[in-house]
Amino acid sequence: MTEAFLSVNINMKKFFKFLVKTLATVFVILIITATCFCGYYGILGYKEYKNAIKETPIETKISEITSRDNFVKKDDLSQTYINAVIAVEDHNFYNHGAISFSSLTRAIVTNFRKKELVMGGSTITQQVAKNLYFTQEKTLTRKVAEMFMAIELEKHYDKDEIFEFYVNNIFFGSGYYCIYDASIGYYGVEPKSLTDEQATILAGVPNAPSVYSPDNNTYLTIERQHQVIDCMIKRGYLTKEQGEDLKIKQ
């Protein structure tokens, strides 16, 4: 019995050593694979970023936006609109850098589960970079290029300026490509004069302009407004009572 027990014990120790070595080898292989994968797309993305900025410098792109007659400064925006955009698009915008690593991590996990690029984790700065230089195509190379461009943007411009670039260069549906045109086009008022109801609607439209445009589908527009308000409540811009009162009734 003793010899048999010792034999089993020795075999178990050998098995566990083998298992530990195997797991360690697999872990190293995964690390090497991930490093090579990230490095490959990192190089491609960096090249795309460098080519884009070489073709048209950031200063030129920004000048094209700020020189427009309909460019709106942050001080000329409805405060509710500002709060709504921050809450729904990038609630920690003023506290993180060009890239939010917490949002990026969540996006990676979501994409892994879905086995496709369904969530981007983009900050407002990254969205500005994408709208200035890149297509809406969802690829890893473009995503990396967008990150490099976002970092470049934050080297030269502060958060308030980047916020202005964002709202002055996004699509609101119905042919409106900035907050001024959307405000005038949909409601006949300048951005600073938007009601809280109108402001929370427009804050949600750019997520899917063809779906949430007030001209297209009232039900989905209202549903999106409710999502925006829920985000504002969650981030402390509105109390629960204020938010519920502001929601458009279906």
Short mmCIF file of C-alpha atoms in Angstrom, two decimals:
data_model
loop_
_atom_site.label_atom_id
_atom_site.label_comp_id
_atom_site.label_asym_id
_atom_site.label_seq_id
_atom_site.Cartn_x
_atom_site.Cartn_y
_atom_site.Cartn_z
CA MET A 1 0.00 0.00 0.00
CA THR A 2 2.80 2.40 0.92
CA GLU A 3 4.71 1.76 -2.31
CA ALA A 4 1.52 2.19 -4.37
CA PHE A 5 0.71 5.46 -2.55
CA LEU A 6 4.23 6.78 -3.13
CA SER A 7 4.02 5.83 -6.80
CA VAL A 8 0.70 7.67 -7.22
CA ASN A 9 2.08 10.67 -5.33
CA ILE A 10 5.17 10.84 -7.57
CA ASN A 11 3.03 10.55 -10.70
CA MET A 12 0.74 13.34 -9.48
CA LYS A 13 3.74 15.59 -8.85
CA LYS A 14 5.04 14.87 -12.35
CA PHE A 15 1.61 15.60 -13.78
CA PHE A 16 1.33 18.94 -11.98
CA LYS A 17 4.84 19.92 -13.07
CA PHE A 18 3.94 19.05 -16.64
CA LEU A 19 0.67 21.01 -16.34
CA VAL A 20 2.44 24.08 -14.94
CA LYS A 21 5.07 23.97 -17.69
CA THR A 22 2.40 23.55 -20.36
CA LEU A 23 0.33 26.45 -19.05
CA ALA A 24 3.43 28.64 -18.77
CA THR A 25 4.36 27.81 -22.37
CA VAL A 26 0.85 28.58 -23.60
CA PHE A 27 0.89 31.88 -21.68
CA VAL A 28 4.22 32.89 -23.23
CA ILE A 29 2.96 31.98 -26.70
CA LEU A 30 -0.17 34.09 -26.13
CA ILE A 31 1.92 37.05 -24.96
CA ILE A 32 4.22 36.78 -27.98
CA THR A 33 1.26 36.43 -30.35
CA ALA A 34 -0.53 39.44 -28.82
CA THR A 35 2.66 41.51 -28.95
CA CYS A 36 3.26 40.64 -32.61
CA PHE A 37 -0.41 41.27 -33.42
CA CYS A 38 -0.42 44.67 -31.70
CA GLY A 39 2.96 45.53 -33.16
CA TYR A 40 1.83 44.69 -36.69
CA TYR A 41 -1.31 46.81 -36.53
CA GLY A 42 0.53 49.46 -34.54
CA ILE A 43 3.03 49.91 -37.37
CA LEU A 44 0.29 49.97 -40.04
CA GLY A 45 -1.77 52.45 -38.03
CA TYR A 46 1.21 54.70 -37.38
CA LYS A 47 2.04 54.76 -41.10
CA GLU A 48 -1.55 55.65 -41.96
CA TYR A 49 -1.50 58.47 -39.39
CA LYS A 50 1.83 59.83 -40.66
CA ASN A 51 0.70 59.71 -44.30
CA ALA A 52 -2.54 61.53 -43.45
CA ILE A 53 -0.86 64.29 -41.48
CA LYS A 54 1.86 64.67 -44.11
CA GLU A 55 -0.75 65.16 -46.80
CA THR A 56 -2.70 67.74 -44.76
CA PRO A 57 -1.31 69.17 -41.49
CA ILE A 58 -3.65 69.38 -38.50
CA GLU A 59 -3.45 73.17 -38.48
CA THR A 60 -4.87 73.24 -42.02
CA LYS A 61 -7.74 70.91 -41.13
CA ILE A 62 -8.63 72.92 -38.04
CA SER A 63 -8.42 76.21 -39.91
CA GLU A 64 -10.98 74.89 -42.40
CA ILE A 65 -13.43 74.38 -39.52
CA THR A 66 -12.80 77.50 -37.45
CA SER A 67 -12.91 79.84 -40.47
CA ARG A 68 -16.48 78.87 -41.36
CA ASP A 69 -19.19 81.49 -40.87
CA ASN A 70 -21.28 79.00 -38.91
CA PHE A 71 -18.49 78.01 -36.46
CA VAL A 72 -19.82 78.13 -32.90
CA LYS A 73 -17.63 78.75 -29.85
CA LYS A 74 -18.30 76.81 -26.67
CA ASP A 75 -19.51 79.96 -24.90
CA ASP A 76 -22.24 80.24 -27.52
CA LEU A 77 -23.64 76.78 -26.86
CA SER A 78 -26.51 75.83 -24.60
CA GLN A 79 -25.07 74.55 -21.29
CA THR A 80 -27.58 71.72 -21.32
CA TYR A 81 -26.35 70.73 -24.76
CA ILE A 82 -22.72 70.75 -23.57
CA ASN A 83 -23.58 68.63 -20.53
CA ALA A 84 -25.64 66.22 -22.62
CA VAL A 85 -22.86 65.68 -25.18
CA ILE A 86 -20.26 65.07 -22.48
CA ALA A 87 -22.55 62.70 -20.58
CA VAL A 88 -23.51 60.56 -23.56
CA GLU A 89 -20.32 60.65 -25.65
CA ASP A 90 -17.38 60.81 -23.23
CA HIS A 91 -18.30 61.50 -19.61
CA ASN A 92 -14.68 61.71 -18.42
CA PHE A 93 -13.53 63.86 -21.35
CA TYR A 94 -11.93 66.57 -19.23
CA ASN A 95 -10.07 64.13 -16.98
CA HIS A 96 -8.40 61.67 -19.36
CA GLY A 97 -5.95 62.14 -22.20
CA ALA A 98 -6.56 61.64 -25.89
CA ILE A 99 -7.38 57.98 -25.22
CA SER A 100 -9.52 56.57 -22.41
CA PHE A 101 -7.94 53.25 -21.47
CA SER A 102 -10.94 52.18 -19.37
CA SER A 103 -13.29 52.74 -22.33
CA LEU A 104 -10.82 51.06 -24.66
CA THR A 105 -10.62 48.00 -22.40
CA ARG A 106 -14.41 47.72 -22.29
CA ALA A 107 -14.52 48.00 -26.06
CA ILE A 108 -11.91 45.27 -26.51
CA VAL A 109 -13.85 42.91 -24.22
CA THR A 110 -17.13 43.65 -26.04
CA ASN A 111 -15.55 43.17 -29.45
CA PHE A 112 -13.95 39.91 -28.34
CA ARG A 113 -17.29 38.58 -27.14
CA LYS A 114 -19.08 39.63 -30.32
CA LYS A 115 -16.15 38.47 -32.50
CA GLU A 116 -16.31 41.70 -34.51
CA LEU A 117 -15.65 45.43 -34.18
CA VAL A 118 -19.00 46.54 -32.77
CA MET A 119 -17.78 49.00 -30.15
CA GLY A 120 -15.04 51.56 -30.57
CA GLY A 121 -14.39 53.04 -27.13
CA SER A 122 -13.59 56.36 -28.84
CA THR A 123 -13.10 59.56 -26.87
CA ILE A 124 -14.39 62.85 -28.22
CA THR A 125 -10.82 63.63 -29.31
CA GLN A 126 -10.64 60.36 -31.24
CA GLN A 127 -13.94 61.14 -32.92
CA VAL A 128 -12.57 64.53 -33.98
CA ALA A 129 -9.49 62.79 -35.40
CA LYS A 130 -11.67 60.31 -37.29
CA ASN A 131 -13.95 63.00 -38.70
CA LEU A 132 -11.01 65.13 -39.79
CA TYR A 133 -8.94 62.45 -41.49
CA PHE A 134 -10.44 59.00 -41.70
CA THR A 135 -13.43 57.07 -42.98
CA GLN A 136 -16.10 55.41 -40.84
CA GLU A 137 -14.64 52.01 -41.76
CA LYS A 138 -14.12 49.81 -38.70
CA THR A 139 -10.65 48.30 -38.99
CA LEU A 140 -7.84 47.89 -36.47
CA THR A 141 -5.42 49.83 -38.67
CA ARG A 142 -7.75 52.81 -38.89
CA LYS A 143 -8.43 52.62 -35.15
CA VAL A 144 -4.73 52.78 -34.33
CA ALA A 145 -4.23 55.65 -36.80
CA GLU A 146 -7.11 57.47 -35.12
CA MET A 147 -5.41 57.06 -31.72
CA PHE A 148 -2.13 58.52 -32.97
CA MET A 149 -4.02 61.43 -34.53
CA ALA A 150 -5.95 62.03 -31.29
CA ILE A 151 -2.68 62.24 -29.35
CA GLU A 152 -1.37 64.72 -31.92
CA LEU A 153 -4.50 66.85 -31.55
CA GLU A 154 -4.14 67.08 -27.78
CA LYS A 155 -0.55 68.22 -28.16
CA HIS A 156 -1.74 71.38 -29.89
CA TYR A 157 -5.24 72.12 -28.62
CA ASP A 158 -6.96 72.20 -25.24
CA LYS A 159 -10.13 70.31 -24.31
CA ASP A 160 -12.51 73.22 -24.89
CA GLU A 161 -11.11 73.75 -28.37
CA ILE A 162 -11.40 70.04 -29.17
CA PHE A 163 -14.98 70.05 -27.96
CA GLU A 164 -15.68 72.93 -30.35
CA PHE A 165 -14.07 71.05 -33.23
CA TYR A 166 -16.29 68.09 -32.40
CA VAL A 167 -19.67 69.84 -32.40
CA ASN A 168 -18.73 71.94 -35.42
CA ASN A 169 -17.77 68.95 -37.55
CA ILE A 170 -20.25 66.12 -36.92
CA PHE A 171 -23.22 64.95 -38.94
CA PHE A 172 -26.71 65.52 -37.52
CA GLY A 173 -28.67 64.07 -40.41
CA SER A 174 -30.83 65.86 -42.98
CA GLY A 175 -27.77 67.50 -44.53
CA TYR A 176 -26.60 69.26 -41.35
CA TYR A 177 -22.89 68.86 -40.58
CA CYS A 178 -22.48 71.07 -37.50
CA ILE A 179 -24.41 72.14 -34.43
CA TYR A 180 -25.27 75.56 -35.85
CA ASP A 181 -26.88 74.19 -39.00
CA ALA A 182 -28.69 71.45 -37.04
CA SER A 183 -30.02 73.94 -34.51
CA ILE A 184 -31.24 76.36 -37.18
CA GLY A 185 -32.44 73.60 -39.51
CA TYR A 186 -34.41 71.57 -37.00
CA TYR A 187 -35.61 74.25 -34.59
CA GLY A 188 -35.05 77.67 -36.17
CA VAL A 189 -32.89 78.96 -33.29
CA GLU A 190 -29.17 79.45 -32.67
CA PRO A 191 -27.44 76.83 -30.47
CA LYS A 192 -27.39 79.00 -27.35
CA SER A 193 -31.18 79.38 -27.53
CA LEU A 194 -32.02 75.68 -27.69
CA THR A 195 -34.51 74.54 -25.09
CA ASP A 196 -33.38 71.75 -22.77
CA GLU A 197 -35.63 69.36 -24.66
CA GLN A 198 -34.15 70.35 -28.03
CA ALA A 199 -30.59 70.27 -26.66
CA THR A 200 -30.93 66.72 -25.33
CA ILE A 201 -32.36 65.57 -28.65
CA LEU A 202 -29.50 67.04 -30.70
CA ALA A 203 -26.89 65.62 -28.32
CA GLY A 204 -28.07 62.13 -29.20
CA VAL A 205 -28.51 62.45 -32.96
CA PRO A 206 -24.85 62.05 -34.16
CA ASN A 207 -24.68 58.52 -32.76
CA ALA A 208 -26.85 57.40 -35.69
CA PRO A 209 -28.10 60.43 -37.68
CA SER A 210 -30.21 58.47 -40.14
CA VAL A 211 -32.00 56.78 -37.25
CA TYR A 212 -32.32 59.57 -34.68
CA SER A 213 -32.85 62.61 -36.92
CA PRO A 214 -36.00 64.47 -35.80
CA ASP A 215 -37.04 64.52 -39.46
CA ASN A 216 -37.07 60.75 -39.80
CA ASN A 217 -38.49 58.81 -36.87
CA THR A 218 -40.13 60.52 -33.92
CA TYR A 219 -40.33 57.33 -31.83
CA LEU A 220 -36.61 56.53 -32.11
CA THR A 221 -35.65 60.19 -31.67
CA ILE A 222 -37.53 60.29 -28.38
CA GLU A 223 -36.08 56.93 -27.33
CA ARG A 224 -32.59 58.28 -27.93
CA GLN A 225 -33.40 61.47 -25.99
CA HIS A 226 -34.35 59.29 -23.03
CA GLN A 227 -30.99 57.52 -23.26
CA VAL A 228 -29.17 60.86 -23.26
CA ILE A 229 -31.10 62.04 -20.22
CA ASP A 230 -30.44 58.79 -18.38
CA CYS A 231 -26.73 59.37 -18.97
CA MET A 232 -27.04 62.92 -17.64
CA ILE A 233 -28.76 61.62 -14.50
CA LYS A 234 -26.08 58.97 -14.05
CA ARG A 235 -23.29 61.54 -14.36
CA GLY A 236 -24.92 64.02 -12.00
CA TYR A 237 -25.97 66.70 -14.49
CA LEU A 238 -29.66 66.18 -13.64
CA THR A 239 -31.55 64.80 -10.71
CA LYS A 240 -33.87 61.88 -11.30
CA GLU A 241 -36.87 64.19 -11.01
CA GLN A 242 -35.42 66.77 -13.41
CA GLY A 243 -34.59 64.07 -15.93
CA GLU A 244 -38.02 62.48 -15.83
CA ASP A 245 -39.67 65.87 -16.27
CA LEU A 246 -37.44 66.61 -19.28
CA LYS A 247 -38.16 63.36 -21.09
CA ILE A 248 -40.55 63.70 -24.00
CA LYS A 249 -43.57 61.51 -23.45
CA GLN A 250 -44.21 58.86 -26.11
#
